[in-house]
Coordinates of C-alpha atoms and ligand atoms in Angstrom, one line a residue:
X175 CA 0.0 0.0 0.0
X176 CA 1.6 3.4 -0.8
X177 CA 2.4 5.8 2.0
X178 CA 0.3 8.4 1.4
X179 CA -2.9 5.7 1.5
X180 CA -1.6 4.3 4.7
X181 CA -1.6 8.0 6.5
X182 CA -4.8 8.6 5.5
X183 CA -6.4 5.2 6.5
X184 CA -4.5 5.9 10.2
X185 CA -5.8 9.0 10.4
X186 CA -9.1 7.9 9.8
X187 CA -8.8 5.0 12.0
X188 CA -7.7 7.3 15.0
X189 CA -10.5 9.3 14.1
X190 CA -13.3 6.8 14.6
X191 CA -10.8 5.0 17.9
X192 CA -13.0 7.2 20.0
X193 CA -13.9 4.1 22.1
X194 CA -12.2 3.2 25.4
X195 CA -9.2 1.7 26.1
X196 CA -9.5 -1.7 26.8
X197 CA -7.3 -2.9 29.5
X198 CA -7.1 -7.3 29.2
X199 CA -6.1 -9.1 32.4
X200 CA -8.1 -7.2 34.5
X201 CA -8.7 -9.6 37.1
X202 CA -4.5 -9.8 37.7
X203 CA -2.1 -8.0 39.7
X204 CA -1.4 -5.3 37.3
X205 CA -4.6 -4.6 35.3
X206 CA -6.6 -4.3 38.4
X207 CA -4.2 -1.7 39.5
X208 CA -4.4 0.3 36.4
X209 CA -8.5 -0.1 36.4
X210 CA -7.9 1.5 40.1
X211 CA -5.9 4.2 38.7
X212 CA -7.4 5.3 35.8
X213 CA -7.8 8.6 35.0
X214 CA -11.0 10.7 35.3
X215 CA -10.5 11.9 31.5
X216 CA -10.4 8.2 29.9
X217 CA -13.3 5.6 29.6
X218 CA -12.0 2.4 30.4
X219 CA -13.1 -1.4 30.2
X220 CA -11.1 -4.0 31.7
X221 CA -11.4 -7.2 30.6
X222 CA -12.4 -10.6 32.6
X223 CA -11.3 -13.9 31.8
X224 CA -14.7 -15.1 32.8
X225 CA -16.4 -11.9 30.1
X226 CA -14.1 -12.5 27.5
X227 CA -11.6 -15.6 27.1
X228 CA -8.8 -13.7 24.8
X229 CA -8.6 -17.1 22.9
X230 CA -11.6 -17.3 21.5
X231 CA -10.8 -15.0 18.8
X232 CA -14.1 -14.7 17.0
X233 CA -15.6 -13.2 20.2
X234 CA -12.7 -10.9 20.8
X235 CA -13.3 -9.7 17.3
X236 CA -16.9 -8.9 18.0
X237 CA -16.5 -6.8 20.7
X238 CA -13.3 -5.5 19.1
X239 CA -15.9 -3.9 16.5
X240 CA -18.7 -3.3 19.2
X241 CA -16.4 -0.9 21.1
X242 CA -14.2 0.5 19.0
X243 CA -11.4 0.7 21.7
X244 CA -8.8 3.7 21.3
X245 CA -6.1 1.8 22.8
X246 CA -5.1 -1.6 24.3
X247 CA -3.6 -2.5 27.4
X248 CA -2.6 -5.9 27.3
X249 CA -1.7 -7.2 30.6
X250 CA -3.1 -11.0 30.2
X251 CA -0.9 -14.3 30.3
X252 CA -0.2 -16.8 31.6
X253 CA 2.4 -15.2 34.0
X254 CA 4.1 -17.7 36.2
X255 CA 7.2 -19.3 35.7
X256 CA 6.1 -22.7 36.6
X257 CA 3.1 -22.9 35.1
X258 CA 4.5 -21.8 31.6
X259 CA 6.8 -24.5 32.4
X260 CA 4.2 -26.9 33.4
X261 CA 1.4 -26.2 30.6
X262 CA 3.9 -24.9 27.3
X263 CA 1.0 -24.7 25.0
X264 CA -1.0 -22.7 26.7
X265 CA 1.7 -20.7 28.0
X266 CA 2.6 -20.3 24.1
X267 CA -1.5 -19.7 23.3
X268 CA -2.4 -17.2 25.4
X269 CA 1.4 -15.4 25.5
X270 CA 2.4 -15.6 22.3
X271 CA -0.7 -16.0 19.6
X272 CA -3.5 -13.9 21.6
X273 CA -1.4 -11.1 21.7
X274 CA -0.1 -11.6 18.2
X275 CA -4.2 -11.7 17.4
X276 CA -4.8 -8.4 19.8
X277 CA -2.1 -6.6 17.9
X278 CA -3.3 -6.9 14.7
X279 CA -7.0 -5.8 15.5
X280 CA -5.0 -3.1 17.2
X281 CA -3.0 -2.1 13.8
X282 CA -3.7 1.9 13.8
X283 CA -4.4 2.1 18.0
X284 CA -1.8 2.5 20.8
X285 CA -1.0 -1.1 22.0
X286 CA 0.5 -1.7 25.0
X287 CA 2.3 -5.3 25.5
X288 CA 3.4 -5.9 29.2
X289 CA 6.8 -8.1 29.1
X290 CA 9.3 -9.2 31.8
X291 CA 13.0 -8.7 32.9
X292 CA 13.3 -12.5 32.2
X293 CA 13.8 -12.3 28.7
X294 CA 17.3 -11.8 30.1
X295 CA 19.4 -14.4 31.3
X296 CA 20.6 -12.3 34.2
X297 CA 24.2 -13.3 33.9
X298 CA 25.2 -9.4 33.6
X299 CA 22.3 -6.8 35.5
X300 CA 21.1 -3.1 35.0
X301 CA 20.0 -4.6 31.1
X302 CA 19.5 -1.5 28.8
X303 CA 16.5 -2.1 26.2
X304 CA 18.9 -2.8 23.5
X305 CA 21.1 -5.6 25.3
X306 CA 20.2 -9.0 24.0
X307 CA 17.8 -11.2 25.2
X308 CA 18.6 -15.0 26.2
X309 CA 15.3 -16.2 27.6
X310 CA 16.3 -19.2 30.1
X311 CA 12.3 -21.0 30.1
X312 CA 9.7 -21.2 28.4
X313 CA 7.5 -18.0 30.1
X314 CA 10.3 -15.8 29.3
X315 CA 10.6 -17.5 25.6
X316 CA 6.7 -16.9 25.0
X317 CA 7.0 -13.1 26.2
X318 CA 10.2 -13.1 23.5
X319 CA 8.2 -14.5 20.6
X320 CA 5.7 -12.2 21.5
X321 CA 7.8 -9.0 21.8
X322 CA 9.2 -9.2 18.1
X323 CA 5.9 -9.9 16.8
X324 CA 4.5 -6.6 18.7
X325 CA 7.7 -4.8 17.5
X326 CA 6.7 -5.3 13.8
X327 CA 4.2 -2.4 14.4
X328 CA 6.4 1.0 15.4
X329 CA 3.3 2.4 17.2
X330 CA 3.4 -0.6 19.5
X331 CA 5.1 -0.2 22.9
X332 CA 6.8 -2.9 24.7
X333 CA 7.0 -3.1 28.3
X334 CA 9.8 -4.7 30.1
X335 CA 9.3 -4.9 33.9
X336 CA 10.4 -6.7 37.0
X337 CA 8.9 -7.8 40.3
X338 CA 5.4 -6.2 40.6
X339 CA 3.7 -5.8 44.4
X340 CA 0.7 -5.2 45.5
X341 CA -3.0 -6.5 46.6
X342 CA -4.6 -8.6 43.5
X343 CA -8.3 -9.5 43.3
X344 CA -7.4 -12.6 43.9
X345 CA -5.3 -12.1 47.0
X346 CA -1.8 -14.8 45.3
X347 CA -0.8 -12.6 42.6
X348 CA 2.0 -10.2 44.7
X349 CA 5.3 -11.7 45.2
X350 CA 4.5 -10.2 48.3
X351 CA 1.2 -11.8 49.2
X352 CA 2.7 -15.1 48.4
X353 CA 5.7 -14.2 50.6
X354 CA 3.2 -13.3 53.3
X355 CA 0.7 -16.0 52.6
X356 CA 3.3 -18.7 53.3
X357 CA 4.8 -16.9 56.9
X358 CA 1.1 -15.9 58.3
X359 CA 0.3 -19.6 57.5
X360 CA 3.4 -20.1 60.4
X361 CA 5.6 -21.8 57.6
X362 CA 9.2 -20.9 56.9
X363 CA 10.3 -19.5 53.3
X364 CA 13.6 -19.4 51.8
X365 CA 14.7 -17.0 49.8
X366 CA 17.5 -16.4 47.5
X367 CA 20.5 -13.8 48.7
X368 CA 22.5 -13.8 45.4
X369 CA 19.0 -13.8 42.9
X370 CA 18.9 -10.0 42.3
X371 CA 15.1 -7.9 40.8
X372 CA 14.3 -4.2 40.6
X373 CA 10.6 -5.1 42.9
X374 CA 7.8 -1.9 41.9
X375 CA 4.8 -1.3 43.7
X376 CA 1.9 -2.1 41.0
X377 CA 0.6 1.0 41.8
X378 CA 3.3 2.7 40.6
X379 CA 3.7 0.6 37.5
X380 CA 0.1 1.7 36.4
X381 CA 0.7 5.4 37.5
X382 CA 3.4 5.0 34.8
X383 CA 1.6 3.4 32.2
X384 CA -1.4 5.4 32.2
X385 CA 1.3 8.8 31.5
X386 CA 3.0 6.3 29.0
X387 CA -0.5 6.1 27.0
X388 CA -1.0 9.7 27.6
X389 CA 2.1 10.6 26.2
X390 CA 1.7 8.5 23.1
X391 CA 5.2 6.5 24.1
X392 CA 5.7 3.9 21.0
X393 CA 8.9 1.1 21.2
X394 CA 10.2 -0.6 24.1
X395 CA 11.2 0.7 27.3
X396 CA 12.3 -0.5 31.0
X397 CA 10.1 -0.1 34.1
X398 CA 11.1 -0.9 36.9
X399 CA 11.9 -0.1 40.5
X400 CA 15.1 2.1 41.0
X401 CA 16.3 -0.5 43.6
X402 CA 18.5 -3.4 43.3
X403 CA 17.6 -6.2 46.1
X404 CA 17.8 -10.1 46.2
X405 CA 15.2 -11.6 46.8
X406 CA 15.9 -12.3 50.4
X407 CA 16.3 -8.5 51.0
X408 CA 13.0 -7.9 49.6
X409 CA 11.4 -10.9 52.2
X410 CA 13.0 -8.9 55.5
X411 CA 12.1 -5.7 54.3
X412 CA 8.3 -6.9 53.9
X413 CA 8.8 -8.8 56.9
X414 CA 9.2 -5.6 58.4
X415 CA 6.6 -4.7 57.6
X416 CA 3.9 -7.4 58.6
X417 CA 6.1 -8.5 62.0
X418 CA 5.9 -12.2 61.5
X419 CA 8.4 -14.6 63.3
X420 CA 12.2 -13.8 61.1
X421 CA 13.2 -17.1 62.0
X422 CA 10.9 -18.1 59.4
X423 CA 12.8 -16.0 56.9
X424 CA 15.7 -18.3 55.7
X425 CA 18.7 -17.6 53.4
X426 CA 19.5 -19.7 50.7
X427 CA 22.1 -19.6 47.6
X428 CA 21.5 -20.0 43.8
X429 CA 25.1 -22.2 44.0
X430 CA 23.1 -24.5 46.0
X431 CA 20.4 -24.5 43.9
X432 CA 19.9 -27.7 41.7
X433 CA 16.0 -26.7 39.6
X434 CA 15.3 -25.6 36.3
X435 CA 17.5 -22.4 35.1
X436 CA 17.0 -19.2 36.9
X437 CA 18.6 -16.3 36.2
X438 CA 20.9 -14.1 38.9
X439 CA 20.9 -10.5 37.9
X440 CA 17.7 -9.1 35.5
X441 CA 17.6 -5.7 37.1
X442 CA 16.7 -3.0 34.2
X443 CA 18.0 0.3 33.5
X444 CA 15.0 2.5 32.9
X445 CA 16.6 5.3 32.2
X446 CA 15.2 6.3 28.9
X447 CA 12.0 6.1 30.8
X448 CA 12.8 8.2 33.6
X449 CA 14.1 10.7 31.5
X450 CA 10.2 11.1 29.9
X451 CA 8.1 10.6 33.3
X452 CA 6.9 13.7 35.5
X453 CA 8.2 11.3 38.4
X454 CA 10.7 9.4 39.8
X455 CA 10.7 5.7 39.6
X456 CA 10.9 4.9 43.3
X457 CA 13.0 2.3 44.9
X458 CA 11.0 -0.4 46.3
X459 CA 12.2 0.5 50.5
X460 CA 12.1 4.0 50.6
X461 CA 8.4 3.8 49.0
X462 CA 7.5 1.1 51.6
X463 CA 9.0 3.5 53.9
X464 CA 7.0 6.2 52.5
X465 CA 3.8 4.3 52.2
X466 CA 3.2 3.0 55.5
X467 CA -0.7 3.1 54.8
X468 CA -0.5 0.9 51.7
X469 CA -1.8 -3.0 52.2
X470 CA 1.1 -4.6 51.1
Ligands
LIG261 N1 3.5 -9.1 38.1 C1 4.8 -9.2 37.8 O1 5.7 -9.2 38.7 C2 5.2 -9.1 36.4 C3 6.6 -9.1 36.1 C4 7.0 -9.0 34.8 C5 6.1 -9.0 33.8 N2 4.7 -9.1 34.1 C6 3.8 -9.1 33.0 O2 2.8 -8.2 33.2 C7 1.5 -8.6 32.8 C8 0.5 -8.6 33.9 O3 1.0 -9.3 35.0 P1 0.1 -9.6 36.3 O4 1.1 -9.8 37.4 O5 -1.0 -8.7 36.4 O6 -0.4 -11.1 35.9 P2 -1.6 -11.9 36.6 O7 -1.9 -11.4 37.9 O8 -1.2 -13.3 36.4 O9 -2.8 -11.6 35.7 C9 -3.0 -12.1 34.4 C10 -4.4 -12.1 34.0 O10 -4.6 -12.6 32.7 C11 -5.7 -13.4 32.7 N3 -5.8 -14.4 31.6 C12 -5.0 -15.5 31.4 N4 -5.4 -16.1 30.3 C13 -6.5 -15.5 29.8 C14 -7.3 -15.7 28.7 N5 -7.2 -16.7 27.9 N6 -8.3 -14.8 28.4 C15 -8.5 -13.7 29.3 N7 -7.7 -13.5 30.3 C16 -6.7 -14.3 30.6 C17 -5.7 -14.1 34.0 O11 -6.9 -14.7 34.3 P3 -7.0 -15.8 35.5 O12 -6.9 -15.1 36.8 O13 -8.4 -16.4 35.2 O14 -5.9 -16.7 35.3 C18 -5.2 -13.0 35.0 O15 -6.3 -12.3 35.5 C19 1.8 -10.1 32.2 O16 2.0 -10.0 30.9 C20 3.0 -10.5 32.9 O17 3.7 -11.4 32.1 C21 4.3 -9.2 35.4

């Protein structure tokens, strides 16, 4: 199609994209918090699993047409490690070929794909958006696949973050709550002193996303928190927190580690973020610290 054809048919299509923004995984960790946060000027749906299974792709199309959405926030997957591990095809169906599906219907509208710090093998830390990515299982191989087929469209944005915190609907989806779930229940948890993450607040994550949209940010881009922990660090600050027994807090060592791959280091530099937000990315204790009247 010649340029001048394709301008117009995007300028058109923005033109009738007066619909909400549809935000998928809405019943998660991060799409609830970005349904909580949305801003008084935008009309938002946030999709359901239960409302509207993202793999049935006829259906998505139908509404797709019903509602005319004027962006996409695409924050559905299957999101844990394990499970990916555990159930590849469906990790690779819902990861990989419903947000292939998404982006096309999403052509000539923002699109936001949420990715993770895994698709680094952590072996080096503070990963800049153009360092390579060396996916170590299959989660973090879906959200690769995934991210070059979103990158095909230069009005797509690509997300890359770390550890996100908070209260989910459905009270397991926090690193946090699973922390706490597992000390409350009076069990020890052992947690890794040389695994290192950049932990955010999901509050903060869809403070940031929401000024991302606004601003009409397109590529890919870190976002994360500011702070460098391990893993064990993160567990006795939270601890903390909630005052449970720290005997039940235990240290343990990747070099005694003998499970499927895990990588060290995939803190992100989110620099060329920061440099475009109207606030700092916060490290994850001082905004504890700050925040005593956040459940966390
Ligand atoms: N949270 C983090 O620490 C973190 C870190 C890095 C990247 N990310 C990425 O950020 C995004 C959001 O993460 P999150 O923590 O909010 O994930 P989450 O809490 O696991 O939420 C994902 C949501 O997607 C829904 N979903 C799964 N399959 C679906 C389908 N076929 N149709 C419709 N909905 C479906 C899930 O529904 P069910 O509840 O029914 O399963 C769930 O509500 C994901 O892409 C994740 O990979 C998250």
């Amino acid at each position: 199609m010649p340029e001048s054809v394709k301008a117009c048919r995007t300028q058109e299509a923005k033109a009738m994209a007066k619909g909400p923004v549809w935000v998928t995984g809405a019943g998660g960790l991060i799409g609830h918090h970005l349904l909580q946060q949305s801003p008084e000027n935008r009309q938002v749906v946030g999709w359901l699993r239960q409302d509207l299974d993202l793999l049935d792709f006829k259906r998505v199309d139908r509404f797709f047409e019903r509602d005319t959405p004027s962006a996409i926030i695409h924050c559905a997957a299957m999101s844990k490690s394990p499970q990916c591990e555990a159930q590849p095809e469906e990790a690779h169906a819902i990861n990989v070929a419903a947000t292939a599906h998404l982006a096309q219907l999403a052509e000539t509208i923002p699109f936001f794909f949420l990715s993770t710090d895994l698709v680094f093998d952590g072996e080096k830390g503070f990963y800049l958006e153009d360092d390579s990515p060396n996916p170590l299982n299959t989660y973090a191989r879906t959200k690769c696949e995934a991210e070059a087929l979103v990158a095909k469209n230069p009005n797509h944005t690509i997300i890359r973050t770390s550890l996100n915190g908070g209260i989910s609907p459905t009270g397991d989806r926090g690193f946090n709550e699973q922390i706490r779930a597992v000390l409350q229940a009076g069990k020890p948890v052992s947690l890794f002193v040389d695994e290192f993450r950049s932990p955010l607040p999901a509050i903060v994550m869809a403070l940031a996303l929401w000024e991302m949209l606004d601003q009409g940010l397109t590529g890919l881009y870190h976002l994360c928190g500011s702070q460098r922990l391990s893993r064990h660090a993160i567990g006795k600050r939270l601890n903390q927190r909630w005052g449970y027994d720290p005997s039940l807090l235990k240290s343990t060592s990747l070099a005694s580690y003998d499970g499927p791959p895990r990588a060290p280091d995939t803190t992100l530099d989110c620099s060329k973020l920061q440099a475009l937000l109207s606030f700092p990315l916060p490290g994850f204790e001082s905004w504890l610290e700050n925040h005593p009247e956040m459940p966390f």
